[in-house]
Structure formats: structure tokens, C-alpha cells
Coordinates of C-alpha atoms in Angstrom, one line a residue:
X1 CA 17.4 -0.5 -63.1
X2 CA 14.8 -3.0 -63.9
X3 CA 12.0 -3.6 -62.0
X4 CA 9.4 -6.7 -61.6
X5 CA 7.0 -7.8 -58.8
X6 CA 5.2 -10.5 -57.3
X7 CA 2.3 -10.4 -55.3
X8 CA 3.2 -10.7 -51.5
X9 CA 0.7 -14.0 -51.4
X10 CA 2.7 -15.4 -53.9
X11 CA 6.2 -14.8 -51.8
X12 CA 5.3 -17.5 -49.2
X13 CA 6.6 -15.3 -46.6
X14 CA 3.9 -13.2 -45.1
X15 CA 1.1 -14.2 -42.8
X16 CA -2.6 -15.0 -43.6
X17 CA -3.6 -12.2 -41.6
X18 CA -1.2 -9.4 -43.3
X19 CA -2.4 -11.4 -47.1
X20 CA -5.7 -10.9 -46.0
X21 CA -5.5 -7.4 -44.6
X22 CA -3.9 -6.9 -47.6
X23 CA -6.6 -7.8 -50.1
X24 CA -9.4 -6.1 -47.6
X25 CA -11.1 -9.2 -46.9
X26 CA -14.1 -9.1 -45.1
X27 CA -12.6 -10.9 -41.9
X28 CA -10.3 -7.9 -41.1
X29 CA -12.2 -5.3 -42.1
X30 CA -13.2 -4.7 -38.6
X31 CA -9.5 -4.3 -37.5
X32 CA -8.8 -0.8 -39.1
X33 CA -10.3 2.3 -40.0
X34 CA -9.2 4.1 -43.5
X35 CA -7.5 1.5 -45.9
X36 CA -4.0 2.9 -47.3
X37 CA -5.3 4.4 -50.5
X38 CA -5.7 7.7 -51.5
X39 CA -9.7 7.7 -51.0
X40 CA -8.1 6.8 -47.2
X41 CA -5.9 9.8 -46.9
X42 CA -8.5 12.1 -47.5
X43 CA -10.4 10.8 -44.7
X44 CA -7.5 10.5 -42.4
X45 CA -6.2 13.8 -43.3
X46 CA -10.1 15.4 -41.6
X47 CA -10.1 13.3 -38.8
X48 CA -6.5 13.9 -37.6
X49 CA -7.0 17.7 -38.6
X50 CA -10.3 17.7 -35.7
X51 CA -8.3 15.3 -33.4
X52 CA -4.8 17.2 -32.6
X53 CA -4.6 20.1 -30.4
X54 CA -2.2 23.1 -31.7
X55 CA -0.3 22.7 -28.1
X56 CA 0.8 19.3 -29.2
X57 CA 2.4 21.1 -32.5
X58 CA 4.1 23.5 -30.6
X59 CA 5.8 21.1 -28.3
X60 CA 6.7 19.0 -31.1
X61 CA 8.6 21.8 -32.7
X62 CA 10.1 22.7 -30.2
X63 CA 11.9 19.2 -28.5
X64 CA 12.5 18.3 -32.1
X65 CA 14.7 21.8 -32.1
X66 CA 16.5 20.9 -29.2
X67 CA 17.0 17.3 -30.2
X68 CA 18.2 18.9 -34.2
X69 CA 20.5 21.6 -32.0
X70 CA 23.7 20.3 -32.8
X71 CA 23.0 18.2 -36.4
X72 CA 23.5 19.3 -39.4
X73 CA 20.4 19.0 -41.0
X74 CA 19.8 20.0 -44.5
X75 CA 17.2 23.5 -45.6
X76 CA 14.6 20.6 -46.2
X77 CA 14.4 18.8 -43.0
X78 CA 14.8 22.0 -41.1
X79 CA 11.5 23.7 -43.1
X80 CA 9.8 20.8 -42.2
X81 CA 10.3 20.7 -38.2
X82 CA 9.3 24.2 -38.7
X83 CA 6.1 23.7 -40.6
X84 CA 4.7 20.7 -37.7
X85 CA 3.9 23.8 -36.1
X86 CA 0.9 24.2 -38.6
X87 CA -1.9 22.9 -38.0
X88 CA -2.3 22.0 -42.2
X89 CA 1.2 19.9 -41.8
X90 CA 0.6 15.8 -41.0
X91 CA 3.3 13.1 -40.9
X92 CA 4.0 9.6 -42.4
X93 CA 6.1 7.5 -39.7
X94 CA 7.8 4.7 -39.6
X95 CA 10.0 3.3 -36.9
X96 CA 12.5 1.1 -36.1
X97 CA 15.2 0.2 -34.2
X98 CA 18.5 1.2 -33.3
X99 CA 20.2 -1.5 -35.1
X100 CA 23.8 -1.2 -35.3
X101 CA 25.0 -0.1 -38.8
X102 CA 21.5 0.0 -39.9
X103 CA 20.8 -3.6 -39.6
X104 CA 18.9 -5.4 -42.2
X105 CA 18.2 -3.8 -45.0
X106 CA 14.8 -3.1 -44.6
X107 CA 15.4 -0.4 -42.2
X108 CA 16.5 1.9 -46.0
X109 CA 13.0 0.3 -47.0
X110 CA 11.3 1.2 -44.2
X111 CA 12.1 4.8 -44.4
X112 CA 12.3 5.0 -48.4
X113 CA 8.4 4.1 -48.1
X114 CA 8.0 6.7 -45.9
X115 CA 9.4 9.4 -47.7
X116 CA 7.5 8.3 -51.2
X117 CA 4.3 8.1 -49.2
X118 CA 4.9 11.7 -48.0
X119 CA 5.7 12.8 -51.5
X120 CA 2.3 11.5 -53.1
X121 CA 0.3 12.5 -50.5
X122 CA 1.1 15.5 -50.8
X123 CA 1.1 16.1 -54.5
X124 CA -2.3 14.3 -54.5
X125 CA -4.0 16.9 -51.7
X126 CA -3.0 20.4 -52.5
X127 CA -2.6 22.8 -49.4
X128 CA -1.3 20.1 -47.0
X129 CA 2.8 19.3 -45.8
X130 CA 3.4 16.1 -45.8
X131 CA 6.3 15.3 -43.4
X132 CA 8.4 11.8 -43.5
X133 CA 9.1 10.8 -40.0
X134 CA 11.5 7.7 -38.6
X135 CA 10.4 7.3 -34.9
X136 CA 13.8 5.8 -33.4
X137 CA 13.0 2.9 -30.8
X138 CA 15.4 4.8 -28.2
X139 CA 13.3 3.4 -24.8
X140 CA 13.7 -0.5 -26.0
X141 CA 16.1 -2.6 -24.0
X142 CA 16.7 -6.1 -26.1
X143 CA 20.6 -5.2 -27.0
X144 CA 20.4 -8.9 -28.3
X145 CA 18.2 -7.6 -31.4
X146 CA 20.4 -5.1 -32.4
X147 CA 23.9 -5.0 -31.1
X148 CA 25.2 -6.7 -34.8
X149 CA 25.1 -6.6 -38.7
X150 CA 25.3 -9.6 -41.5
X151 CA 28.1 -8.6 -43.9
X152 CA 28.9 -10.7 -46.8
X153 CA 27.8 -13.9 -44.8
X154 CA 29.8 -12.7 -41.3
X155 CA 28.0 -11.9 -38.2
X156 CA 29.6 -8.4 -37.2
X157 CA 28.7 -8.0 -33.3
X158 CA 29.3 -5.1 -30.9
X159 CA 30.3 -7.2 -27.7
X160 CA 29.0 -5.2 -24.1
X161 CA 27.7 -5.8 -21.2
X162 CA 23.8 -3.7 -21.5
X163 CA 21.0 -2.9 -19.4
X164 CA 18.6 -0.9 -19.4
X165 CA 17.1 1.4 -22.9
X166 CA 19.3 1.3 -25.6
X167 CA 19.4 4.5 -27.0
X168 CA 21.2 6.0 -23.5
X169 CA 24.1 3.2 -24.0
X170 CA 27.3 5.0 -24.6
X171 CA 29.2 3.9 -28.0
X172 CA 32.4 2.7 -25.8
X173 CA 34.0 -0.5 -27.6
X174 CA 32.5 0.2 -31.0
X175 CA 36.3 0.6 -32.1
X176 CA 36.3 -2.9 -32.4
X177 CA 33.9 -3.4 -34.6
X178 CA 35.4 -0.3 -36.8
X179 CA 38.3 -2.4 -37.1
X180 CA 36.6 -5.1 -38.0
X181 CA 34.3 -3.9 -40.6
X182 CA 37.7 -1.7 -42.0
X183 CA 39.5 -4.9 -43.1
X184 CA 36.1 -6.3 -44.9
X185 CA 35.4 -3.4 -46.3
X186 CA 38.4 -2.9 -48.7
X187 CA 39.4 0.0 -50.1
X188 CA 37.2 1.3 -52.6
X189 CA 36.1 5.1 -53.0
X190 CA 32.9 3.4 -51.8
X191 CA 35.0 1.7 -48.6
X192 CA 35.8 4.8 -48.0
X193 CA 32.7 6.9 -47.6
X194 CA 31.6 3.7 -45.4
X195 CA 34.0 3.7 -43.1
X196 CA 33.7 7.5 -42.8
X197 CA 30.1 7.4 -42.0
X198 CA 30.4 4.9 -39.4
X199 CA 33.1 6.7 -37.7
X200 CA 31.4 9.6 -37.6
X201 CA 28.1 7.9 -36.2
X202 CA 29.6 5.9 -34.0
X203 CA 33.2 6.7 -32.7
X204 CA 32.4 10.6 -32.6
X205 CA 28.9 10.5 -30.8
X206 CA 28.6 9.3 -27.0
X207 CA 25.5 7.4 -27.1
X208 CA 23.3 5.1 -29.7
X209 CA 20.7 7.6 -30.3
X210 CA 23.4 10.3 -31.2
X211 CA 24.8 7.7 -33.6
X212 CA 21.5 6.4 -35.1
X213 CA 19.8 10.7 -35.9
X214 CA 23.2 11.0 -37.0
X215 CA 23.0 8.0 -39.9
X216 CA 20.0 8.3 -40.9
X217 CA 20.3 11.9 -41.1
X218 CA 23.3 11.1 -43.4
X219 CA 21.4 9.2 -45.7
X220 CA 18.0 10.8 -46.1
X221 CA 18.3 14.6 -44.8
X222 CA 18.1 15.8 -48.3
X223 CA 15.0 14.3 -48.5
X224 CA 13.5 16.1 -45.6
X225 CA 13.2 13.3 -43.2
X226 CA 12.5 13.9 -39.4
X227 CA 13.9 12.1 -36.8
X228 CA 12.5 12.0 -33.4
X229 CA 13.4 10.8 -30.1
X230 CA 10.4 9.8 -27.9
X231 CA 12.6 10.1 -25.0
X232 CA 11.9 13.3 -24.0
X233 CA 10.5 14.4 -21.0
X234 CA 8.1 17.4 -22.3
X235 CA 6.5 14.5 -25.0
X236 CA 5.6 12.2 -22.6
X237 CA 3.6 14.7 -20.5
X238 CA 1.2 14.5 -23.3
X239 CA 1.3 10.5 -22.3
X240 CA 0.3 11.1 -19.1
X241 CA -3.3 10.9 -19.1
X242 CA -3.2 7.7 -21.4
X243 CA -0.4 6.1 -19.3
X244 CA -2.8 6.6 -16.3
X245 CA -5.7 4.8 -17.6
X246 CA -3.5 1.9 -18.8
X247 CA -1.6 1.5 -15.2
X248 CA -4.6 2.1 -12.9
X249 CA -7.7 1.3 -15.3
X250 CA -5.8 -1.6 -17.7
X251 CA -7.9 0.0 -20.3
X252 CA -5.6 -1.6 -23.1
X253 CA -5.4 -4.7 -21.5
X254 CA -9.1 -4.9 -21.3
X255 CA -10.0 -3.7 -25.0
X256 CA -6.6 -5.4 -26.9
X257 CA -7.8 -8.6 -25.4
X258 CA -11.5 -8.4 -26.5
X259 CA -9.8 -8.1 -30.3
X260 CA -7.5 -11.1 -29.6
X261 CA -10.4 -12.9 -29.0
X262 CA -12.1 -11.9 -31.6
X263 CA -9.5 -12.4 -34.1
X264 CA -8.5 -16.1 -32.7
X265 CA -12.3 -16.6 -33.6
X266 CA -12.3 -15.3 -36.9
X267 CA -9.6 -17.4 -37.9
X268 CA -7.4 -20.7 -36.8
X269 CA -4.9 -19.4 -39.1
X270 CA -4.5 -16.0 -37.9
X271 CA -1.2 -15.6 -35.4
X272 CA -1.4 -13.2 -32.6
X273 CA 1.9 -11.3 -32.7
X274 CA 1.7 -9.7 -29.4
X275 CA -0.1 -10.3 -25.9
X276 CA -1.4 -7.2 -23.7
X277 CA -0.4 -6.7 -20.4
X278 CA -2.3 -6.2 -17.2
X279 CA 0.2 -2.7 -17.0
X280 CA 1.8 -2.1 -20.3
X281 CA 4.4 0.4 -18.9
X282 CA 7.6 0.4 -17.8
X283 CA 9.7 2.1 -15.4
X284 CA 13.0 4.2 -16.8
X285 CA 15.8 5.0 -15.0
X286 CA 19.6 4.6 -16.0
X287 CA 20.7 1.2 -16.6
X288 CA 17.2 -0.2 -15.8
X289 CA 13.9 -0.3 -18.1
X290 CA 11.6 -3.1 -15.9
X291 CA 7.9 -3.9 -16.0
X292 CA 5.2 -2.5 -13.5
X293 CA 3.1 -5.0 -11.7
X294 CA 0.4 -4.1 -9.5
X295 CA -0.4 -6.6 -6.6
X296 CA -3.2 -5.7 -4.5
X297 CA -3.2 -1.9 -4.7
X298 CA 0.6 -1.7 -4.9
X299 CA 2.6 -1.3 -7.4
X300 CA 6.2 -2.9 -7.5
X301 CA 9.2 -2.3 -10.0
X302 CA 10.2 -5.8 -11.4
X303 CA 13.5 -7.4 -10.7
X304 CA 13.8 -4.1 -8.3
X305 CA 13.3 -2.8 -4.3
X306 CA 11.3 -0.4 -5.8
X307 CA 7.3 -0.2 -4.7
X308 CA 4.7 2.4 -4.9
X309 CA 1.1 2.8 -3.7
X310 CA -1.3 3.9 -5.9
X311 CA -1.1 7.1 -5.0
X312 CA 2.6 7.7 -4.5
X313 CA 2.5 6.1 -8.2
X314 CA 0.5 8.4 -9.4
X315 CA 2.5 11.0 -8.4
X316 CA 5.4 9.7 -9.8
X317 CA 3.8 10.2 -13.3
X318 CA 3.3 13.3 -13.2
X319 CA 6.0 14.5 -11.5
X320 CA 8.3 12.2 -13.8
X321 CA 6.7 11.0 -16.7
X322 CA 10.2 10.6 -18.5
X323 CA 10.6 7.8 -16.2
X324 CA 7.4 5.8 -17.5
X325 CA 8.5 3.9 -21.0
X326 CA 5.5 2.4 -23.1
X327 CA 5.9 -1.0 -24.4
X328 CA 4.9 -2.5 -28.0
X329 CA 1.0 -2.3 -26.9
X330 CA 1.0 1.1 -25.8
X331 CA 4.1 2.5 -27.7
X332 CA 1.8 3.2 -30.8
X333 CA -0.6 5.3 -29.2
X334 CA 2.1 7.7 -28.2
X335 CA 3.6 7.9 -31.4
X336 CA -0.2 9.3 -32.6
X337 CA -0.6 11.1 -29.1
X338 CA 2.2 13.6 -30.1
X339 CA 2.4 13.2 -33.9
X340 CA 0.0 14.5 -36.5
X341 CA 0.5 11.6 -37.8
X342 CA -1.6 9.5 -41.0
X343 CA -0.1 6.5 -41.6
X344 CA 2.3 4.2 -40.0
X345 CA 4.3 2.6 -42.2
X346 CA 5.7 -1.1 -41.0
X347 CA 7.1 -4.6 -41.8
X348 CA 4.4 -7.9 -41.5
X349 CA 5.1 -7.9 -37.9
X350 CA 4.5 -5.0 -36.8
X351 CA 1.1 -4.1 -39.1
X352 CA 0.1 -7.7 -37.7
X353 CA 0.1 -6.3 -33.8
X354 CA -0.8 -2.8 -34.6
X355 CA -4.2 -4.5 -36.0
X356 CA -4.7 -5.8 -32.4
X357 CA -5.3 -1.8 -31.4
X358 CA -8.0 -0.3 -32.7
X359 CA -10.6 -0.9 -29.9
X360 CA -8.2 0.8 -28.1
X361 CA -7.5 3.7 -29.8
X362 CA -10.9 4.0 -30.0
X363 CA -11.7 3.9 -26.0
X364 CA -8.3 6.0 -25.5
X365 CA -10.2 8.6 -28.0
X366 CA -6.8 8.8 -30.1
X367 CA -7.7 8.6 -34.3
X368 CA -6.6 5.1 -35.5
X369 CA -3.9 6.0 -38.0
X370 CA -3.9 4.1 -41.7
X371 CA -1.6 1.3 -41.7
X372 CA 0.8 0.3 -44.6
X373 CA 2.8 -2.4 -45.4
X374 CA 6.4 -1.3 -46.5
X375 CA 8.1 -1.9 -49.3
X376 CA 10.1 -5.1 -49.7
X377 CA 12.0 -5.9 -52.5
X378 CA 14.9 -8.8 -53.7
X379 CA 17.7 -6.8 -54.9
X380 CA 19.2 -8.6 -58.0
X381 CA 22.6 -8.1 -59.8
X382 CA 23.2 -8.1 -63.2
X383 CA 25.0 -11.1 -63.1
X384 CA 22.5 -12.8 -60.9
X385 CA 20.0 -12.3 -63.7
X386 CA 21.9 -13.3 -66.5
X387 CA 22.2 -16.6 -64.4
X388 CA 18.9 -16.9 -63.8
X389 CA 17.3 -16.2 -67.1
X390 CA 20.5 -19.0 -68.6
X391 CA 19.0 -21.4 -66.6
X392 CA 15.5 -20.4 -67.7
X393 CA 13.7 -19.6 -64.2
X394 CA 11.4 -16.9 -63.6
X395 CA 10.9 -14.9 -60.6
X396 CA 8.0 -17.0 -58.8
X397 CA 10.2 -19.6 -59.4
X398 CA 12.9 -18.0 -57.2
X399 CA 10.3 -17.2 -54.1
X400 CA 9.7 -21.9 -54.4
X401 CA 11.2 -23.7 -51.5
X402 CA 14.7 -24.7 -52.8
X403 CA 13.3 -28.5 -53.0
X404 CA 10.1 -27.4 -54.6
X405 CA 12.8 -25.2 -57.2
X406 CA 14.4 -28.3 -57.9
X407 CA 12.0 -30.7 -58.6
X408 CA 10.0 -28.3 -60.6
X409 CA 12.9 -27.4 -63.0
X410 CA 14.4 -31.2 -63.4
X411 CA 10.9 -32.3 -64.2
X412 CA 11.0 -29.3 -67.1
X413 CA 14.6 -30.2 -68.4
X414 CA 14.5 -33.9 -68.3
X415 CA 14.3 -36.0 -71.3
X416 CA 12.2 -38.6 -69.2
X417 CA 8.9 -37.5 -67.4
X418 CA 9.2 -38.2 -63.8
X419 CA 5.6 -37.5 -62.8
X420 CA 3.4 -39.6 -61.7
X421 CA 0.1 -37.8 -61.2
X422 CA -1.3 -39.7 -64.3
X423 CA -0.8 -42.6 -62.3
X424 CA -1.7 -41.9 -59.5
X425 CA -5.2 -41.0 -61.1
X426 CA -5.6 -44.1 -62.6
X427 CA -4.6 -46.4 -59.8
X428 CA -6.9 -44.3 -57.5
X429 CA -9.9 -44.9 -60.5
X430 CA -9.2 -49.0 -60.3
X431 CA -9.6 -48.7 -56.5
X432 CA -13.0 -47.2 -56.5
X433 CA -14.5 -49.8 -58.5
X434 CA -12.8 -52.3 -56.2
X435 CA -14.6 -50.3 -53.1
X436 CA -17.5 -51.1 -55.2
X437 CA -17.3 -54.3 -55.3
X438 CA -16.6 -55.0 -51.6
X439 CA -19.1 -53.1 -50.8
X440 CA -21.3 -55.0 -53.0
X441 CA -19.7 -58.5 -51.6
X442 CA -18.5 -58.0 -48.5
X443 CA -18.3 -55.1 -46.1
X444 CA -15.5 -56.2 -44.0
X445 CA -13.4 -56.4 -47.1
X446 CA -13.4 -52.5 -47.1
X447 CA -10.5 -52.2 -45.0
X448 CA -8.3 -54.3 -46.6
X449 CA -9.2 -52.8 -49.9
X450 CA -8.0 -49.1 -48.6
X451 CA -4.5 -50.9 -47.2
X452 CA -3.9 -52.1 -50.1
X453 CA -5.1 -48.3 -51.8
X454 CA -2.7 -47.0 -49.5
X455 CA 0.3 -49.2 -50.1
X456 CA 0.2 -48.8 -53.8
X457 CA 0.0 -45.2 -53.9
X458 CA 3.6 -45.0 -51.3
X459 CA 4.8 -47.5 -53.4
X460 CA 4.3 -45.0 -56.5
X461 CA 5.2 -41.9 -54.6
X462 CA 8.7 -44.0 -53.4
X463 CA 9.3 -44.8 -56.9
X464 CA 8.5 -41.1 -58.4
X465 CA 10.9 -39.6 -55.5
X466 CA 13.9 -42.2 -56.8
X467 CA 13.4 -41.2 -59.9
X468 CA 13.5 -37.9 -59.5
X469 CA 16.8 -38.3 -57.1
X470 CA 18.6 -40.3 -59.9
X471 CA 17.6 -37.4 -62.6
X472 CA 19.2 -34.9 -59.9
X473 CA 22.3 -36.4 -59.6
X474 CA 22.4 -36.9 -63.7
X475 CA 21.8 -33.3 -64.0
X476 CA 24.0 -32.4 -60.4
X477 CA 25.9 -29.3 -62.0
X478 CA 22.5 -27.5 -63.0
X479 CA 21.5 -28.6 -59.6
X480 CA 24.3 -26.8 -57.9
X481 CA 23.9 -23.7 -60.2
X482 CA 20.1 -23.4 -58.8
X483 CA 20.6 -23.9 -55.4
X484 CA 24.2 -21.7 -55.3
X485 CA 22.0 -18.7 -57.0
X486 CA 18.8 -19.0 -54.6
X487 CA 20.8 -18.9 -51.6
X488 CA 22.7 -16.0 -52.6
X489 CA 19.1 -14.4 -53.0
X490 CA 17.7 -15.8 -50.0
X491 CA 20.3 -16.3 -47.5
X492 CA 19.8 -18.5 -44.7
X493 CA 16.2 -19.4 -47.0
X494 CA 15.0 -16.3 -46.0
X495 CA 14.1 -13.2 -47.6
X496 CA 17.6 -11.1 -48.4
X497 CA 16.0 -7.7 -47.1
X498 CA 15.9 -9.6 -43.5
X499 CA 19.6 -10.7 -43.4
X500 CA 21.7 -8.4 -45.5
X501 CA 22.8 -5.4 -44.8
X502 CA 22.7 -2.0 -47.4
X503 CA 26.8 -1.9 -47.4
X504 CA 26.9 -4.9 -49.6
X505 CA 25.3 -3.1 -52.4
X506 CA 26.8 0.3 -51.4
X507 CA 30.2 -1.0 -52.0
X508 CA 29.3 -1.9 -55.7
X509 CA 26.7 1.2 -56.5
X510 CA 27.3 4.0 -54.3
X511 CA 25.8 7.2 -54.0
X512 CA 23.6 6.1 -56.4
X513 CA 21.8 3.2 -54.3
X514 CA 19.7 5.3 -52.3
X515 CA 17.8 7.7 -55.2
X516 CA 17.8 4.8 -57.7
X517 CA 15.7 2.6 -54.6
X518 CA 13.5 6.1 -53.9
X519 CA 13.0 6.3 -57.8
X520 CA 11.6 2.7 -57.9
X521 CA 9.8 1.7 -55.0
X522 CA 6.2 2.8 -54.9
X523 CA 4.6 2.3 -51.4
X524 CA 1.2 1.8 -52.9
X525 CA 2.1 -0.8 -55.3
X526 CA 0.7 -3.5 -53.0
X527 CA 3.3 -6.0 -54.7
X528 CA 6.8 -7.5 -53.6
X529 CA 9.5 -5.5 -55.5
X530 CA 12.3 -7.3 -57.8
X531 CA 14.9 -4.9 -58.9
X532 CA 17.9 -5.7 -61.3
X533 CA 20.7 -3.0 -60.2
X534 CA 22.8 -3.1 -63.4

């Protein structure tokens, strides 16, 4: 497998604020603690070790035995559940969630980076345990985000009726999409083991967090991963002090809006991913996951009969804390509540809102964890290369808006030079000694002059963009070849790891996909990933 890279600036599809973040410029620097390096870790690694009580470990271990109790989990994942009990063992997490089939393949990136982040980490400070953890978003309620897959271009849906958090939805109907997925599959020795796993995820578990632990412990329990479920009553009475201050004190409201502001001053260009909340819980029962709104010393369950007082609320907490489900604001700190956790590991999104936390953190007294980028990558085929390197195009050219591709490359093939920047520059030199005449003459004259500026340069720009059409259409076959090759690349002109789903490239490589991914994504490369599968 070959591998090449460009630098995530150069992609075009990441934010200024995650570019920026990236290359540690001084605007963000105020927005996280410990950079992810390995100078980083070594501070994280003494901060967390001071910051997480030995009580946390032990309850830890022991809901992640009862959730593990009937998985078969392989020696490695089993040693590490068991070694979270010490108090020299941290974690690397990621999280995501529970899209159907895997979703996107990103989710196998999310978690690869994960699991090489553990690796080094370890290796690079002698006496620690590293443990790679996928936090599964069980307690979100959008089915809309997750109930399909893309495969080869086809939208394959699970069609139900859904309320409430996701992860307690029972997997009735997904015999439907079994069937569906069957007849696209084929039936390669690699069909096979696909339509295996999914029948064993989903057709012989009763609900979606049953059928997610059991795929992604399919896929990555020889590697040691951890899987947990932060739907579980004896974790969130850790939450309960935090979840208090947030419902009665709006302590993240008050200190994740303070950063907003701060960052909508630092920069125009930077995009605030999420908003806080006055209340950033909400309230779990079966079939329902609704916000809490206070309003004037009560507190009422939305789209509900249900209403508390403060107290009776209260009460409710910690007689029930299972039933109080954080939301993206206030999610993150629970992960680092219960996990000895060093580093989250995320797409641009999610690094974008968790750098709207750490005033936060700080006034919850919870150690701001190190926050990583994961690993994205364009997987290429052999015969997609030999295409592209026939037709001469390298890989920034690839990452070009499909019009920007094609203008670019006609302009380097064609026999004629259609570019008129040349020009351009000499028409704009003849009009500034014109200005300087009228100015000289006639002030009024000014105006007319910069019409007439103005109407030669469209006139030139008109004639370059004609030109280049009529090239385009002479040279329409190496046209279609372009455009036919980037949008298998980029489908829907966007990036493949956002659409496509890891069957695709199961079918063709097999059991080999996942360790020849591990072997070649590096989470601290810092740069886009290109790799040539054949």
C-alpha cells in the first residue's frame, strides 16, 4: 500500500478554526491545555494521574464487566478492562455514533486513531497502560443521523418509527435491510463474512447498543479496544454533582458562552459549532429523551406533563441519575468525569465544539483532556491511480473544485494559451496612466474612466471563459475522464470518508483492510492521508 499526504489546509475541507488549531496559532492557544504531541502527554498523563479518584476506577471496571458479561471479547480487551482498575492505566477515546452498519467510513478512522494513539503512547512512557476506548453515543435521539448507510452510490435505510435514545431501540425490521444489503452484496467469500457480521449484530441482538459493542468488537477486539456504554446508572452517579451545577447554577451556560464570545471576537471567520444551553440536560425515560427548562423556579419536561420544583428536581437526580442524559455541551465532561482519560480523539466538528469547553472544565475542576484530530484519508485503487497519474494529475490536484480541476489541466494540455492574466496586467497598466491624466484634466472624468476600466476587464474575462469552454468541448473525452475519476473519489463533491461506507473496500480487500489501515495511519502525522490499496 502506498501512502501520500496533503496538509489538511490544503484539502479545502476543514475550518479556519480546526487549520488554525491545528498549526497552534496564537488566536487559539487560549482554547486548550496540552497540544497533542508527546511533550503534551507527559503533562496530561500527571495532571490526570492527581485528578482521578481510585473509586472512579473501580466503578469503571466493574459496569464495563457487566456490560462485557455476555461478549466475546478477546485476552486483550479483557486485560485491559481489568487494568482501568490501576491507578497507572489512562485511556485514548473516541466516540461516535450508532450508525447503522458503521456509517461512513470514518467511524474505522475514528477508532484506528485511537488504537495507534494508545500504542505510541504507551511505548513512548514506560510504566503506563494505555487503553483505546470508543465511547458509543447510546443516550442521543436523532434516528435521522443514523438510521442508513451509502453503498456503492444507494442510500440503504432502516425505515421505523423512533423516539426517544437510540441505543434502547429494539433491532425489529432490520430484516429488511438484511435483504437488501444481501442482494448488493454478491456472493464473494468477502459477501459472505459481511453478511455474517451484520446478522449477527443486528438480527441476533435486541437492541442498537447490543448490535453496535457487538461490531465494533468484531472488528477491533484483537486490538484491545474498550467499548463503553454511558448508559448506566452507577456512572452517572459520578455526574451528579456536575449535572447539579449545570441544571440549578447554568455553570456551563455561563462559562461556554464567555468563550463563544471570545472566540466570535478573535475571529469573523471562526464558526461556532455549538450553542450552550440555559440547562444542558435532558430527561431519560423509555421512548422519550426531552430537554429541561426551568421557568421561574420550576422545572418542566419539554413536549411532556411532566414538572418539578427545584427541590423535588433535585431529588430526582439523585434518586435517578440514569434518567438525566447530557447533551453535546455537557456530554464531554462526563466522558472525563468517569474515564482516566488523555485525549479525545474526533472529526473537525467535534474538536471545533469541544474547544468551546475549556473555561468550563476549568470551573467544573475536571482536567481539560488533549484534543486530536483524527485521521482522514482518500482511499485510492490501483486502478484509480493508474488513471490518474495517465492523465498526469497529482494529488492537490484531486482535493481542486472539479471546475478549478478542469480549467487548470485544459490550460496545461492545450496547444493554445487560454490565459489572460498577461492581459489583464497590461490593460490595468494603460488605465492608470489614463487615471492620471483625468486627474490631471478633469476630476469628474474619474468615473467614467473606471467604467470604462471595468467594462474592458469583463469584456476580457467573457472572452478568456469562451475560450476556455470551446477548448473543453475540443478536449470533452479527457474532460469526462477528470470529472468521472474525481467523483468517484469525492462523491457527492465531498470527501469519500464522509459518504462511503468500509464494505465497499471490504468486499475487494478483506481481512486485510483493517491491519493494512492500522499499519498506515499515524495519528500524529498532522496531514490528510492518500493511500493506494493495490
Amino acid at each position: 500500500m502506498d501512502v501520500d499526504c496533503i496538509s489538511f489546509r490544503s484539502t479545502g475541507f476543514f475550518s479556519k478554526l480546526i487549520l488554525d488549531y491545528l498549526d497552534q496559532e496564537k488566536p487559539v492557544k487560549n482554547l486548550y491545555s496540552n497540544f497533542p504531541n508527546l511533550e503534551g502527554v507527559k503533562h496530561q498523563i500527571k495532571e490526570k494521574e492527581n485528578h482521578f479518584p481510585v473509586a472512579n476506577r473501580e466503578v469503571l471496571s466493574s459496569v464495563l464487566e457487566k456490560q462485557y458479561k455476555d461478549i466475546k471479547v478477546s485476552e486483550k480487551t479483557k486485560q485491559n478492562i481489568e487494568a482501568l482498575k490501576d491507578s497507572k492505566t489512562f485511556t485514548i477515546v473516541t466516540g461516535h455514533q450508532l450508525n447503522l452498519f458503521t456509517g461512513p467510513l470514518y467511524f474505522l478512522y475514528k477508532i484506528i486513531s485511537t488504537i495507534n494513539l494508545a500504542k505510541k503512547i504507551e511505548e513512548e512512557n514506560p510504566g503506563y497502560k494505555i487503553v483505546p476506548v470508543y465511547w458509543m453515543a447510546t443516550e442521543d435521539h436523532d434516528f435521522e443521523e443514523i438510521n442508513y448507510f451509502n453503498f456503492r452510490g444507494k442510500k440503504i435505510q432502516w425505515n421505523k418509527e423512533a423516539s426517544g435514545a437510540v441505543g434502547k431501540l429494539n433491532t425489529n425490521g432490520l430484516e429488511e435491510v438484511f435483504a437488501i444489503l444481501e442482494q448488493e452484496l454478491g456472493t464473494s467469500k468477502n459477501a459472505s463474512y459481511l453478511k455474517e457480521v451484520f446478522k449477527n449484530a443486528y438480527l441476533k441482538h435486541n437492541t442498537l447498543t447490543e448490535a453496535t459493542r457487538y461490531l465494533a468488537n468484531e472488528f477491533f477486539s484483537n486490538y484491545g479496544l474498550v467499548i463503553v456504554d454511558g448508559d448506566a446508572k452507577e456512572l452517572k452517579q459520578k455526574l451528579i454533582p456536575y449535572a447539579k451545577k449545570d441544571i440549578f447554577q447554568n455553570v456551563a451556560f455561563t462559562e461556554v458562552s464567555k468563550t463563544i464570545e471570545e472566540i466570535q471576537q478573535t475571529s469573523e471567520q471562526y464558526n461556532i459549532q455549538v450553542n450552550p444551553r440555559q440547562i444542558n440536560y435532558f430527561y431519560l425515560l423509555e421512548g422519550i429523551r426531552e430537554r429541561i427548562i426551568e421557568k421561574e423556579g420550576n422545572y418542566y419536561i419539554n413536549n411532556t406533563e411532566l414538572l418539578f420544583s427545584k427541590e423535588e428536581l433535585e431529588k430526582e437526580i439523585n434518586k435517578y441519575p440514569e434518567r438525566f442524559s447530557p447533551n453535546v455541551i455537557a456530554r464531554p465532561l462526563y466522558q472525563e468525569v468517569i474515564l482516566p482519560n488523555l485525549c479525545y480523539i474526533g472529526g473537525g466538528g467535534e474538536i471545533a465544539y469541544w474547544l468551546e469547553l475549556k473555561n468550563m472544565f476549568k470551573a467544573m475542576e475536571v482536567p481539560f483532556p488533549i484534543l486530536l484530530l483524527r485521521n482522514s484519508a482518500l482511499l485510492m485503487k490501483g486502478k484509480q491511480k493508474n488513471k490518474m497519474d495517465k492523465m498526469n494529475l497529482s494529488i492537490p490536484d484531486l482535493f481542486l473544485k472539479q471546475n478549478s480541476l478542469i480549467n487548470k489541466k485544459i490550460r496545461e494540455i492545450s496547444n493554445i494559451n487560454i490565459d489572460f492574466t498577461e492581459q489583464r496586467t497590461h490593460l490595468q497598466e494603460q488605465f492608470l496612466g489614463l487615471y492620471s491624466l483625468a486627474e490631471q484634466t478633469d476630476k469628474s472624468f474619474l468615473g467614467a474612466v473606471k467604467a470604462q476600466e471595468i467594462k474592458q476587464l469583463k469584456g476580457l474575462n467573457a472572452l478568456e471563459k469562451r475560450l476556455l469552454k470551446a477548448q473543453k468541448i475540443k478536449l470533452k473525452d479527457h474532460v469526462i475522464r477528470m470529472s468521472d475519476l474525481q467523483n468517484e473519489l469525492f462523491p457527492n463533491y465531498s470527501l469519500q470518508e464522509r459518504n462511503t461506507n468500509f464494505a465497499e473496500f471490504y468486499l475487494e480487500y478483506g481481512e486485510e483492510l483493517i491491519p493494512k489501515l492500522i499499519s498506515k495511519l499515524t495519528p500524529l502525522s498532522g496531514n490528510f492521508s492518500v493511500l493506494v490499496m493495490d
